[in-house]
Structures are given as C-alpha cells and as structure tokens.
Coordinates of C-alpha atoms in Angstrom, one line a residue:
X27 CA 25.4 -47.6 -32.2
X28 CA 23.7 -49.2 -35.3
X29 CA 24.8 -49.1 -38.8
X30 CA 23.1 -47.4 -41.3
X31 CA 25.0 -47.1 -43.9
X32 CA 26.8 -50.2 -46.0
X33 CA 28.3 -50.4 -49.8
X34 CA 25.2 -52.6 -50.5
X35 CA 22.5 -50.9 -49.6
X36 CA 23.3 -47.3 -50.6
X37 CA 21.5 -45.7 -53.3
X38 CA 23.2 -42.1 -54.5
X39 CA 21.1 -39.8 -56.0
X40 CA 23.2 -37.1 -56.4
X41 CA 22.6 -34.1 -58.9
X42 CA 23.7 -35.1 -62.6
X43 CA 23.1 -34.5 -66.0
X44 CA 19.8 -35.3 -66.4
X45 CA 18.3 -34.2 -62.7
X46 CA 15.5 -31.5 -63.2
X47 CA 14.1 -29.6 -60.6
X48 CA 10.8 -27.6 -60.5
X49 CA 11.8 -24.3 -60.2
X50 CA 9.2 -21.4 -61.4
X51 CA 10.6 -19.8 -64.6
X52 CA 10.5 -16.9 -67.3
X53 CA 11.6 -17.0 -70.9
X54 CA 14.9 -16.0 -71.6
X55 CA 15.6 -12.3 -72.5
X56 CA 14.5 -11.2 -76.2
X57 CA 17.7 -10.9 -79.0
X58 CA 19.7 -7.8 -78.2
X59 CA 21.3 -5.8 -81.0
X60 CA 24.7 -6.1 -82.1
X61 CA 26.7 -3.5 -80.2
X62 CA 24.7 -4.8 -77.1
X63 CA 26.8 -8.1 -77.9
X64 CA 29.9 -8.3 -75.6
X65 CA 27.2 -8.0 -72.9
X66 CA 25.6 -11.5 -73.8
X67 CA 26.6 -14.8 -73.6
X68 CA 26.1 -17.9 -76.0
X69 CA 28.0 -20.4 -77.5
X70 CA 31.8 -19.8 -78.6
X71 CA 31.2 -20.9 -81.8
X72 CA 28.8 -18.0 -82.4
X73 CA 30.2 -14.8 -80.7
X74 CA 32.6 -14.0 -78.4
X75 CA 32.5 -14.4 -74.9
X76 CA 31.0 -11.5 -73.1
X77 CA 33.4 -9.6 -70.8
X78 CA 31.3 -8.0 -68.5
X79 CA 28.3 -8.9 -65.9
X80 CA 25.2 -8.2 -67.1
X81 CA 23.5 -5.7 -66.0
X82 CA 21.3 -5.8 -63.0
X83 CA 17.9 -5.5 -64.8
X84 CA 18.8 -8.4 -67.1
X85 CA 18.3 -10.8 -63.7
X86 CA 15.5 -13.8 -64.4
X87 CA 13.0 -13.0 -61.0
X88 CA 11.4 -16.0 -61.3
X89 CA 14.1 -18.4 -60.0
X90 CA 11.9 -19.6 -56.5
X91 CA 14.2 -21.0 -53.8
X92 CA 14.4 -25.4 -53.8
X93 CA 15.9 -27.8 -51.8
X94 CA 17.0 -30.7 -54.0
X95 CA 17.3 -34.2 -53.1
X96 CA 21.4 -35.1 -52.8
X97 CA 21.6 -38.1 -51.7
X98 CA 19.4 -41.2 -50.1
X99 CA 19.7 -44.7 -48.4
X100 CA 17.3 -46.6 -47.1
X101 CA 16.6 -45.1 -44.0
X102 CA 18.2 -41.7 -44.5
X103 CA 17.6 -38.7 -47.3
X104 CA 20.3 -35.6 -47.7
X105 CA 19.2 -32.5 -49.4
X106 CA 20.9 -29.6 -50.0
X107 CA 19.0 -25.7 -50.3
X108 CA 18.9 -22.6 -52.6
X109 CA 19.0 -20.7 -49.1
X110 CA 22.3 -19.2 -48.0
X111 CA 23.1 -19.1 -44.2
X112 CA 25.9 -17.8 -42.3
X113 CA 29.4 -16.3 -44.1
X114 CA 30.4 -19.1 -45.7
X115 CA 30.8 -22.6 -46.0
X116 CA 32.5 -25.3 -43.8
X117 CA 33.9 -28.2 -45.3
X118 CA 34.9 -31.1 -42.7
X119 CA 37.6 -33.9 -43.5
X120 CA 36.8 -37.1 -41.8
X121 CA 39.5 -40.0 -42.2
X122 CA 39.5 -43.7 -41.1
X123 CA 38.2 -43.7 -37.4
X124 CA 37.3 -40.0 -37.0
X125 CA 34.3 -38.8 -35.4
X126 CA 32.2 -36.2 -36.0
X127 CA 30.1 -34.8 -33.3
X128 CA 27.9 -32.2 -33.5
X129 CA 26.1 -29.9 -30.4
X130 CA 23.5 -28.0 -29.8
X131 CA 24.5 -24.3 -29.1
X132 CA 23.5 -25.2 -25.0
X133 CA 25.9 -28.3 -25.5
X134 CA 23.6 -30.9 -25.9
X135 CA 24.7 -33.9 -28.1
X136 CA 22.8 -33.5 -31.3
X137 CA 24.2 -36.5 -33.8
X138 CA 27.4 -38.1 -34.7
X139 CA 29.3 -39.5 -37.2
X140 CA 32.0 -42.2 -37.6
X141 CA 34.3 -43.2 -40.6
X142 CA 34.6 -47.0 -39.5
X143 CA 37.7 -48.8 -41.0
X144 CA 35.5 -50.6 -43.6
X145 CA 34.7 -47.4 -45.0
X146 CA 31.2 -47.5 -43.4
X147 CA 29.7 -44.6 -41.8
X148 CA 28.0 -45.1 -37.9
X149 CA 25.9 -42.8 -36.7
X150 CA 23.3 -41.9 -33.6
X151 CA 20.2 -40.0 -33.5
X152 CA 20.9 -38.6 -37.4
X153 CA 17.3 -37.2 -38.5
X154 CA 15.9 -39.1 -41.2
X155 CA 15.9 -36.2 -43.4
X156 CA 18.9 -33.6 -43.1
X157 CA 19.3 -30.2 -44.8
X158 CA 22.9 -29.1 -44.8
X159 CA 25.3 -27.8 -48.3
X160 CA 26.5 -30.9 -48.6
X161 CA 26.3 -34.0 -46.3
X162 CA 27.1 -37.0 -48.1
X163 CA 28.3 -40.0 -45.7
X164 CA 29.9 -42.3 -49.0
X165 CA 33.2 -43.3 -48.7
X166 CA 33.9 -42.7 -52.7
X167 CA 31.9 -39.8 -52.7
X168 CA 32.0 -38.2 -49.2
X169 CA 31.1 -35.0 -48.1
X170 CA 30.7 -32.5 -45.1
X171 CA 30.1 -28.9 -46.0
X172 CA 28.0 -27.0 -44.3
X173 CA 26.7 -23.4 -44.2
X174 CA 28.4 -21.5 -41.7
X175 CA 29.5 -18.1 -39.4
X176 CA 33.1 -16.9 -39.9
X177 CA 35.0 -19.7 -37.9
X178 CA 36.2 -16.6 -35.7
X179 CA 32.7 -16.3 -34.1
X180 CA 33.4 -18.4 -31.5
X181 CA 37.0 -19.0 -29.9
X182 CA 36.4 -22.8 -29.5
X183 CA 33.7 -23.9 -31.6
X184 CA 32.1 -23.7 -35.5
X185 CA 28.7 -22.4 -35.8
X186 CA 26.8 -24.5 -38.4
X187 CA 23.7 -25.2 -39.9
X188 CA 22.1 -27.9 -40.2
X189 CA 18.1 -28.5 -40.9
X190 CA 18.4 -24.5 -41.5
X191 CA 19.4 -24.2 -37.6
X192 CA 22.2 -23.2 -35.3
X193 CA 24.5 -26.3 -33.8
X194 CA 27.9 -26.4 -33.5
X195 CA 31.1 -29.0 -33.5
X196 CA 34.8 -28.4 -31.7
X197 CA 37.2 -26.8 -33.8
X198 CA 39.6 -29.0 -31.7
X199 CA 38.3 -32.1 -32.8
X200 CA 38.2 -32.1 -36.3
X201 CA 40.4 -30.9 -39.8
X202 CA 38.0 -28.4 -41.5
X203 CA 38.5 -25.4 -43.9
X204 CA 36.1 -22.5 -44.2
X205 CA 35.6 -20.8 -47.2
X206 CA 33.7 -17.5 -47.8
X207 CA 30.6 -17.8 -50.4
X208 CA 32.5 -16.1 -53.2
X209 CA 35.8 -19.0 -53.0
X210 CA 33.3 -22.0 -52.6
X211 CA 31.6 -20.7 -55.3
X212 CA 34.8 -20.4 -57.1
X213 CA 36.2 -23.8 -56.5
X214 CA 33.0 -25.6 -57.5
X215 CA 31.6 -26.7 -61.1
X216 CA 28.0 -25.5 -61.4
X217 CA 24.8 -25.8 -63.5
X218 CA 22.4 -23.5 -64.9
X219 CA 18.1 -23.2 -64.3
X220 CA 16.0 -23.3 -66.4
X221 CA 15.1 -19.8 -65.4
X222 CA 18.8 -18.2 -65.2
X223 CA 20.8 -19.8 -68.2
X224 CA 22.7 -18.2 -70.8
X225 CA 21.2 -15.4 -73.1
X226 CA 20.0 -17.1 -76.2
X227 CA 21.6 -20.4 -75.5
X228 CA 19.0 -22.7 -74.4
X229 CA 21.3 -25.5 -74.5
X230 CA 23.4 -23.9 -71.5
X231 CA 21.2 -25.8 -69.6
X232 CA 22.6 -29.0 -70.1
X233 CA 26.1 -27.8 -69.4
X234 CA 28.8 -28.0 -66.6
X235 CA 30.3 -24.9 -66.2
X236 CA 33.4 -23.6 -64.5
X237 CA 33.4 -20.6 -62.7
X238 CA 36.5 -18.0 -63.9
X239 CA 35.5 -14.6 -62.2
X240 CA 33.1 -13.4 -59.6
X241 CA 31.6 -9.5 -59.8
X242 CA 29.1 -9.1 -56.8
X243 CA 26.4 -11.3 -57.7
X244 CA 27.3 -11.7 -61.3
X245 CA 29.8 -14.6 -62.2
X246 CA 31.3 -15.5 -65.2
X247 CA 31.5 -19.2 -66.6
X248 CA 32.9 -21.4 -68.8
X249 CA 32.0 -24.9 -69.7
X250 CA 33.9 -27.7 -68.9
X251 CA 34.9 -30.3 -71.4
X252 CA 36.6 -32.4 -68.0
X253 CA 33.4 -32.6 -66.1
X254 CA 30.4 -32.9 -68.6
X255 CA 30.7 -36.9 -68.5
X256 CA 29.8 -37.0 -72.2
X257 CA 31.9 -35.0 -74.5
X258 CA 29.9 -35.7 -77.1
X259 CA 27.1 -33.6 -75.3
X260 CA 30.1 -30.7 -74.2
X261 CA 29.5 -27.5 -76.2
X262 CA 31.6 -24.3 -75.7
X263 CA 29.4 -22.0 -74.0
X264 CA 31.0 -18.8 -71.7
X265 CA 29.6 -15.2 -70.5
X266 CA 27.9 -14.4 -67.6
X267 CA 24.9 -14.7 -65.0
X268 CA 23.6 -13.8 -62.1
X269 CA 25.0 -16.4 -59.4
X270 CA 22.7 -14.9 -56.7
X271 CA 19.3 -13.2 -55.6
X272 CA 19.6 -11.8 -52.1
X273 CA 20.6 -14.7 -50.4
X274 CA 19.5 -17.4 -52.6
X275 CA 21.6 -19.3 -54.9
X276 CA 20.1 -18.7 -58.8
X277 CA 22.8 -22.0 -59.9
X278 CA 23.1 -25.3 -59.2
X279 CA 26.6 -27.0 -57.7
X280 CA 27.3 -29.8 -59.6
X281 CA 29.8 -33.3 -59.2
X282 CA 32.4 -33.4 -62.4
X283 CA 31.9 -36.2 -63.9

C-alpha cells in the first residue's frame, strides 16, 4: 500500500466562515405584522425568539441540492451532499492501527483505510473523488460518518453509502455509533443558505447556530458564541427554519471553531 496522505502535504478545505456555495435562491419573506411576531425569527436584541416552527408555506423552494467540497489533498477530494440516504448516519472511530475496510454488498473489497502510528492515513484503491457525510482522513480533524440503513438491517454488517451507493463494512470490526437524522442533526453546529436564513435577518447567514429543538422538518436554533471563531462577528440570532425539503438538507453542518 502507498501513502497518500502526510502532515505536509495536506490541504483542508473544510466548510468555514467564509465558504459560499452556489445554491439557487429567493428573497427572504416580506415584514410580517406584529401579532405574526412570535412566529419569526431575528436577532435577540430586536424581538423575542420565536417559539414555534414556521409554518409550512413560509419554506424558501428554491434551495437546489449541492455537494460541497470538504476536504482535499493532493491526489484525493472529499465532498459531502444536500442528499439524504438511508435512516441515519454512521459515525466510525478509527484509533492508532485500526483498519477500515469497506465491501461491496456481493463482498468484493472496495477500499480501505488505515490509522498508521504516525498519525498517517494508508489506503488502497480510494476513488479520487469520494461522496460520503463526512470522510475526512486528518488526524486533528478526522472523520467517518456516513449515510446509512438502521444498523439492524443486516445481522453482521452496516449498509453505507458511499459515492451515493450501497457498500458495506463488518460491524465486528470496527467501534461505530449510528444516529438517526433527527440526533445527528441535533448534536451538530450548522449554517444557514442564503436561500433559507432567518426571517428579516440577513446577517443569520454568517452565523453558527446550535440546534435546541427539532419539530418534523422545522428546527429551532440558536447561535453560538463558542463556535463562531470570531466573537466579534457573534450576534444573538434564535427562531426557527426549515432543516429539510423531502430528503434534502436546506442547512449546512458546520466545524466549531
């Protein structure tokens, strides 16, 4: 096996404060009235924080499904995708010397992985370009998730995808956790689009946000004074949106910084 990955010649791109992506969108809704307020959302220092979703016909259509660059080396680019798959999310741990193998659903080998003791990553046959949640093979930053079926689909192995098809990897040979949609979502920090952001708060765009509570396909948020990197661009925006279209994400999971 060859090396493709070293501290030197890594390059992260991952998605950050100032990463835009070209996603098709409408202006924001026009001002409501004043007893329509506890249904909005804008900055704390303006009006309270709404306490209900919005409704349904206050979605933004227009947010078209992307696949965002994550993360590159020289030889090797990771993106992640608007597009949901499978019930859930899989999120593999790999420590010094573990391995990661992953299958084709006939049992083919597919690729590999290893976490080498020099906190290198080794790996065979890996496409040039992947498509997975998250697949970030950086010591300080690593990362494994992948869209998934319920890991009781199959008695002995997880069904994952990976470049938006079916493979698989032995439950018995790696620590993983699955989480449903709803508690990834939860225990991630997000950004807004330009095409779903806060009612009449334009500058929710530049925010990372928290997620408190989820109602179907409505969350509500907070921004997060911990993970927006500069605090002297943190403003205290909370309310709701619309997490969701379907199945394709309408936010943006985000590092804290």
């Amino acid at each position: 096996m060859n090396s493709i990955y070293s501290n030197q010649a890594v390059k992260i791109f991952l998605v950050a404060a100032g990463l835009t992506f070209t996603a098709a969108c409408t202006s924001q809704e026009s001002q409501e009235t004043a007893s329509q307020a506890p249904q909005e959302a804008a900055s704390t220092q303006d009006q309270p924080a709404a306490t209900s979703p919005p409704s349904a016909e206050k979605y933004v259509t227009s947010c078209a499904a992307t696949e965002p660059l994550l993360y590159q080396t020289d030889t090797f680019s990771s993106f992640t995708e608007d597009k949901m798959r499978g019930a859930g999310v899989v999120s593999i741990q790999l420590d010094l010397n573990d391995r990661l193998d992953i299958y084709y659903l006939d049992d083919a080998p597919y690729t590999n992985l290893v976490y080498n003791e020099d906190n290198t990553f080794y790996t065979t046959d890996l496409p040039r370009k992947v498509v997975a949640r998250g697949l970030v093979p950086e010591a300080d930053v690593a990362q494994f998730d992948f869209d998934a079926e319920a890991p009781s689909t199959d008695p002995e192995y997880l069904i994952i995808y990976l470049n938006k098809e079916k493979r698989k990897v032995a439950k018995a040979d790696v620590k993983y956790t699955f989480s449903t949609w709803e508690k990834y979502l939860k225990n991630q920090n997000i950004r807004l689009k330009d095409c779903n952001l806060l009612p009449h708060a334009p500058q929710s765009k530049n925010q990372v946000f928290e997620v408190t509570a989820i109602k179907n396909d409505s969350i509500q948020i907070k921004s997060s004074k911990d993970c927006q990197g500069d605090l002297a661009d943190y403003k205290p925006f909370e309310g709701w949106v619309q997490w969701k279209k379907a199945d394709v994400l309408t936010v943006e999971f985000a590092p804290c910084s």
